[in-house]
PDB file of C-alpha atoms in Angstrom:
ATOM      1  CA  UNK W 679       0.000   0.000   0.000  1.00 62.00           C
ATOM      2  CA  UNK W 680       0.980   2.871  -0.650  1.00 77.00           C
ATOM      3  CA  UNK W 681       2.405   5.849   1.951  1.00 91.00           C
ATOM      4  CA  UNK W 682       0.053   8.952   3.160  1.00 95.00           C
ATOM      5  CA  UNK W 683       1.431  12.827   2.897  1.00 97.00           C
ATOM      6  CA  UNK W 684      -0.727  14.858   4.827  1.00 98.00           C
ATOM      7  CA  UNK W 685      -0.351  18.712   4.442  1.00 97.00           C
ATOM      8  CA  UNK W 686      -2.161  21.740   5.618  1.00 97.00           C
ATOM      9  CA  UNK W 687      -1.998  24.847   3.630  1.00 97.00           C
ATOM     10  CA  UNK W 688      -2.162  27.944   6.024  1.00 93.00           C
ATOM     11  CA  UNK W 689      -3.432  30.250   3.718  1.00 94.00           C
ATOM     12  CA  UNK W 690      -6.311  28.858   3.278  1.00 96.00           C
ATOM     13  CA  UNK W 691      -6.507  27.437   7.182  1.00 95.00           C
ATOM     14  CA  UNK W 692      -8.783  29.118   9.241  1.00 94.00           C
ATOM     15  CA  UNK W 693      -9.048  27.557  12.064  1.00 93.00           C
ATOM     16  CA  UNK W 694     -12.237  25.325  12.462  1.00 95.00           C
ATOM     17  CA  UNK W 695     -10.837  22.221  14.168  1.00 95.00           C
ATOM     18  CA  UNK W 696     -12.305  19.816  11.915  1.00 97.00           C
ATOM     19  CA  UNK W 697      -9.382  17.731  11.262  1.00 97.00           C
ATOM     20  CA  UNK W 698      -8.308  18.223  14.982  1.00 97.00           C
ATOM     21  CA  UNK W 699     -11.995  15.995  15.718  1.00 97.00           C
ATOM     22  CA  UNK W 700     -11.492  13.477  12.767  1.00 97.00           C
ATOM     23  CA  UNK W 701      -7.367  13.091  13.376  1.00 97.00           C
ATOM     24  CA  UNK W 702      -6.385  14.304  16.825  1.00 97.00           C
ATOM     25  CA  UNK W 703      -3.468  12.500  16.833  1.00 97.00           C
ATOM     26  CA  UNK W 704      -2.276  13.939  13.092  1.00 98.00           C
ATOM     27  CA  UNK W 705      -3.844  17.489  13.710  1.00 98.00           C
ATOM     28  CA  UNK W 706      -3.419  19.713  16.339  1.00 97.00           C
ATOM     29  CA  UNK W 707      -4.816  23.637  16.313  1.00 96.00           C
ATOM     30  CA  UNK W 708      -1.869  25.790  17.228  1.00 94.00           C
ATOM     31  CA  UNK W 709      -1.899  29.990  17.980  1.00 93.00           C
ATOM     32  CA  UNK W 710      -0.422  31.743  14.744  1.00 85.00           C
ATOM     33  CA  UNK W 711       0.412  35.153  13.774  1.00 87.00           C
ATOM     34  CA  UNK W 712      -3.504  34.631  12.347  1.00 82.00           C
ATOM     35  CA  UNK W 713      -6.194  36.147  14.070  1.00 89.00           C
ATOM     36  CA  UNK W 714      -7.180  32.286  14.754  1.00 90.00           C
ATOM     37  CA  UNK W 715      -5.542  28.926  16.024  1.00 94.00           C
ATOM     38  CA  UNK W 716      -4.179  27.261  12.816  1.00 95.00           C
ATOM     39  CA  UNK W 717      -4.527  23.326  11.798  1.00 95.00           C
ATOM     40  CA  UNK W 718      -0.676  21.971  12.045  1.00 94.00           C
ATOM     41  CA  UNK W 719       0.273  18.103  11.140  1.00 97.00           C
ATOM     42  CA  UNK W 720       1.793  15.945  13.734  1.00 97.00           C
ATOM     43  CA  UNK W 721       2.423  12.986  11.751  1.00 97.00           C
ATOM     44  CA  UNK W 722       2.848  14.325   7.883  1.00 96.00           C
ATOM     45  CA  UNK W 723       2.924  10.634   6.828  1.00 97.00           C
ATOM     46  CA  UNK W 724       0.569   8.584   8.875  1.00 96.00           C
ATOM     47  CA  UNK W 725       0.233   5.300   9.008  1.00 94.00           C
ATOM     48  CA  UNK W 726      -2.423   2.940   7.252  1.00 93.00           C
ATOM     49  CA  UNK W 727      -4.342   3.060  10.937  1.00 95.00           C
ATOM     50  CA  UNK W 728      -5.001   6.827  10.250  1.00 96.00           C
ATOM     51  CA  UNK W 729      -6.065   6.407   6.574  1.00 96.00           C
ATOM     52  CA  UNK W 730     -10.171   6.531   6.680  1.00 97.00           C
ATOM     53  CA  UNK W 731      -9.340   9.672  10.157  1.00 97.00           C
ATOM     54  CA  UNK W 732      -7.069  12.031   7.792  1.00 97.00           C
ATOM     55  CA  UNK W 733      -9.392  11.442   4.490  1.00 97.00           C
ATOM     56  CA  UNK W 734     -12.252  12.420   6.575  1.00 98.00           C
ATOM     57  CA  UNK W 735     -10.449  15.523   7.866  1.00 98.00           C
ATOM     58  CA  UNK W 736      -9.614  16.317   3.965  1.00 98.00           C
ATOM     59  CA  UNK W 737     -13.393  15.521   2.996  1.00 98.00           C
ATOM     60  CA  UNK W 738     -15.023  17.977   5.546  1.00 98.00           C
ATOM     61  CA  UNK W 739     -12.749  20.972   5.967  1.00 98.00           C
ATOM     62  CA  UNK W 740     -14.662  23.492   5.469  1.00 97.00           C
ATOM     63  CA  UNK W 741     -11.838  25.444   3.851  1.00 97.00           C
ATOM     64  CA  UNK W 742     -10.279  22.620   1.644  1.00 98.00           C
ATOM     65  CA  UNK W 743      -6.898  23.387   3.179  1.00 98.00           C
ATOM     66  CA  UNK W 744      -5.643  19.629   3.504  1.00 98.00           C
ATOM     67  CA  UNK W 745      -4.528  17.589   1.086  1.00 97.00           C
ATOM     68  CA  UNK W 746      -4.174  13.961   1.461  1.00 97.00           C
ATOM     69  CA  UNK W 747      -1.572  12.369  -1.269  1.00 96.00           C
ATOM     70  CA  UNK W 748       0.300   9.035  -1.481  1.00 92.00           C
ATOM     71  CA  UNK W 749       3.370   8.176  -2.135  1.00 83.00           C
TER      72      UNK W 749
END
């Protein structure tokens, strides 16, 4: 199988804590320069365990800031 790559992009993060409540152990919401907490990645390549968490944070953020690629 192949290996996840899970990045946020912070320009289009905002915040909502989506993936934080799908992933909490890939996300976490950290205080930014940003008038808001910001979505970070723990684990940028989880493992299969995490697969159906991180593609529901990708599926639901309201900002489409995560992208979910394999390597």
């Amino acid at each position: 199988m192949s290996k996840l790559c899970v990045k946020v992009d912070l320009d289009l993060c905002q915040g909502h804590g989506v993936c934080q409540a799908e992933a909490a152990e890939v996300f976490q919401l950290q205080d930014t320069d940003a008038p808001y907490p910001q979505s970070i990645v723990i684990i940028e390549n989880p493992d299969e365990t995490h697969r159906e968490q991180v593609l529901r944070a990708e599926r639901f953020c309201p900002n489409s800031a995560i992208t979910v690629s394999e390597e």
